[in-house]
mmCIF file of C-alpha atoms in Angstrom:
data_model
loop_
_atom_site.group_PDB
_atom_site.id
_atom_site.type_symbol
_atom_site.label_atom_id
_atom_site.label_comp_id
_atom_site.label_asym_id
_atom_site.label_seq_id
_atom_site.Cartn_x
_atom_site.Cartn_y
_atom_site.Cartn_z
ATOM 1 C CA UNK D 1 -32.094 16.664 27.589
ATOM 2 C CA UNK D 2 -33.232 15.944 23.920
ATOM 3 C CA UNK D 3 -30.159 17.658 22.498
ATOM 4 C CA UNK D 4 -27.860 15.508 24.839
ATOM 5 C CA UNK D 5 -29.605 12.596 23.436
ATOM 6 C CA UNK D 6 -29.249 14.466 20.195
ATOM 7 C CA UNK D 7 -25.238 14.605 20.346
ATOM 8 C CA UNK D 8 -24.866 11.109 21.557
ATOM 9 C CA UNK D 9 -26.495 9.651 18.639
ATOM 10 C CA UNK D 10 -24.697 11.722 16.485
ATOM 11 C CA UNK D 11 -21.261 11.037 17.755
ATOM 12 C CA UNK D 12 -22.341 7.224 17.804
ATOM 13 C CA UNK D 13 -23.318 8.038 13.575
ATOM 14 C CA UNK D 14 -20.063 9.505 12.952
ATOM 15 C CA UNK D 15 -18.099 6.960 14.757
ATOM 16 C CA UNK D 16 -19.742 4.060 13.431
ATOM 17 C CA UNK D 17 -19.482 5.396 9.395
ATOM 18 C CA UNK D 18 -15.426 6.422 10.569
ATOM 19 C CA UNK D 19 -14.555 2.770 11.242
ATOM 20 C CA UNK D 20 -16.512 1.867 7.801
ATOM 21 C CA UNK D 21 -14.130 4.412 6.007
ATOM 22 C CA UNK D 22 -11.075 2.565 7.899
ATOM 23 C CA UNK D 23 -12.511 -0.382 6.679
ATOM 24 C CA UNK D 24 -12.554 -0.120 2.959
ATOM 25 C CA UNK D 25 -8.828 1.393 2.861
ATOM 26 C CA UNK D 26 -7.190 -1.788 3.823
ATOM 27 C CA UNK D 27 -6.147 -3.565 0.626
ATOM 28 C CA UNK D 28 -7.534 -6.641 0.241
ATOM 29 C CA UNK D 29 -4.102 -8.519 -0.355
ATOM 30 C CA UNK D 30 -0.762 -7.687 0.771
ATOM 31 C CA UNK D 31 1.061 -5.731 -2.034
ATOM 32 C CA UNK D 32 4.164 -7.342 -2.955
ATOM 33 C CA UNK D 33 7.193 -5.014 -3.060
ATOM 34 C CA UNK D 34 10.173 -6.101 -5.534
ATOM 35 C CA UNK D 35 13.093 -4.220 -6.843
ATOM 36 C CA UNK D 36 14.042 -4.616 -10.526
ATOM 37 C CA UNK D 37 17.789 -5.832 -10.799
ATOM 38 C CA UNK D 38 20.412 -4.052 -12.654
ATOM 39 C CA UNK D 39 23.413 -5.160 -12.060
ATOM 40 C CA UNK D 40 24.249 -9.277 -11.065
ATOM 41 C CA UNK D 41 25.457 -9.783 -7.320
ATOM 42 C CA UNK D 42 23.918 -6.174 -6.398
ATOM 43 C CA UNK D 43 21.487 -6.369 -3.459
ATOM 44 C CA UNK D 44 17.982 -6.029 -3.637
ATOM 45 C CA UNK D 45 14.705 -6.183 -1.942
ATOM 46 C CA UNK D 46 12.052 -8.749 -1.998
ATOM 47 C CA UNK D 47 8.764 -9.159 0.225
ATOM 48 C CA UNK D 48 8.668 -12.553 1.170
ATOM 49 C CA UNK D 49 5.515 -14.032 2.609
ATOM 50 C CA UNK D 50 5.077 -10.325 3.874
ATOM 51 C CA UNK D 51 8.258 -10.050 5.385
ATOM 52 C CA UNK D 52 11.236 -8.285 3.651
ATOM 53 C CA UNK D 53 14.243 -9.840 3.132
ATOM 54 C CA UNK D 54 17.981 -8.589 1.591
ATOM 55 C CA UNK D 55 18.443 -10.386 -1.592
ATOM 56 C CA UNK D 56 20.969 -11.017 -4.077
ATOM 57 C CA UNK D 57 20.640 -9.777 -8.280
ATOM 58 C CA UNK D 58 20.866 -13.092 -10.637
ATOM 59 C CA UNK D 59 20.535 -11.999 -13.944
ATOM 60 C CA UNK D 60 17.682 -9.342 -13.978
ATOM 61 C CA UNK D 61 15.555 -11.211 -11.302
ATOM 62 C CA UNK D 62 16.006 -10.780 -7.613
ATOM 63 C CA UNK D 63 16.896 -14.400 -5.600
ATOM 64 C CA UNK D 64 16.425 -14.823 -1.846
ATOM 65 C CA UNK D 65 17.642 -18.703 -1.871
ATOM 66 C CA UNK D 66 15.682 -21.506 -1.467
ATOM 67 C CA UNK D 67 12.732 -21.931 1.257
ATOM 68 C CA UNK D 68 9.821 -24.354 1.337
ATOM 69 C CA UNK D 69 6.267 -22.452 0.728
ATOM 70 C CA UNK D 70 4.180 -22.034 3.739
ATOM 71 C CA UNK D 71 0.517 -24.239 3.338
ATOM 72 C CA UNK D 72 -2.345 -23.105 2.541
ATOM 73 C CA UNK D 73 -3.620 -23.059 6.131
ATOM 74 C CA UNK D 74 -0.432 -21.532 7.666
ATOM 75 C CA UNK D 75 -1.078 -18.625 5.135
ATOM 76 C CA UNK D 76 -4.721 -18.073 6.315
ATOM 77 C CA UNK D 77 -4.087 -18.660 9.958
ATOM 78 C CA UNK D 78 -0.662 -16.115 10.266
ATOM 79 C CA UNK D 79 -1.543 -12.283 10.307
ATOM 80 C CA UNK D 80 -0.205 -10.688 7.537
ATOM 81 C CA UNK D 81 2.565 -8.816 9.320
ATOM 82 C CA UNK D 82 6.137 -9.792 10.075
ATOM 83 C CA UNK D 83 6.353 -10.854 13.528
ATOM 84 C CA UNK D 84 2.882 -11.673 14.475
ATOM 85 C CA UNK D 85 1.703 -8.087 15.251
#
């Protein structure tokens, strides 16, 4: 009986420390991907409020057009995941 008791609380330790270690590899912000331009018109790559979007080279910096900037709240209220997941 003691070692059942015995491999519960183990199994309970080593879960418990596993979702610790989970934990601490999540960035802390969301890494912003861009793509360096080299040519002007090519396509390129830019992470938007976390969600990428197909962009157009204007001189050497990547433009997506103009949008109005989320506030403050919307940006701490909206997981940081394109489409809500």
């Amino acid at each position: 009986m003691k070692s059942i008791a015995y491999v519960a609380a183990l199994l309970l330790l080593a879960s418990f420390t596993r979702g610790e270690e989970e934990r601490e590899e999540m960035p802390a912000g969301h890494h912003i991907q861009k793509r360096s331009c080299n040519f002007k018109g090519e396509e390129c790559t830019k992470d938007v409020d976390c969600c990428t979007m197909q962009c157009i080279c204007t001189t050497n910096d990547c433009k997506c057009g103009k949008r109005p900037r989320p506030s403050e709240l919307r940006k701490y209220f909206t997981k940081r995941t394109c489409g809500g997941t």
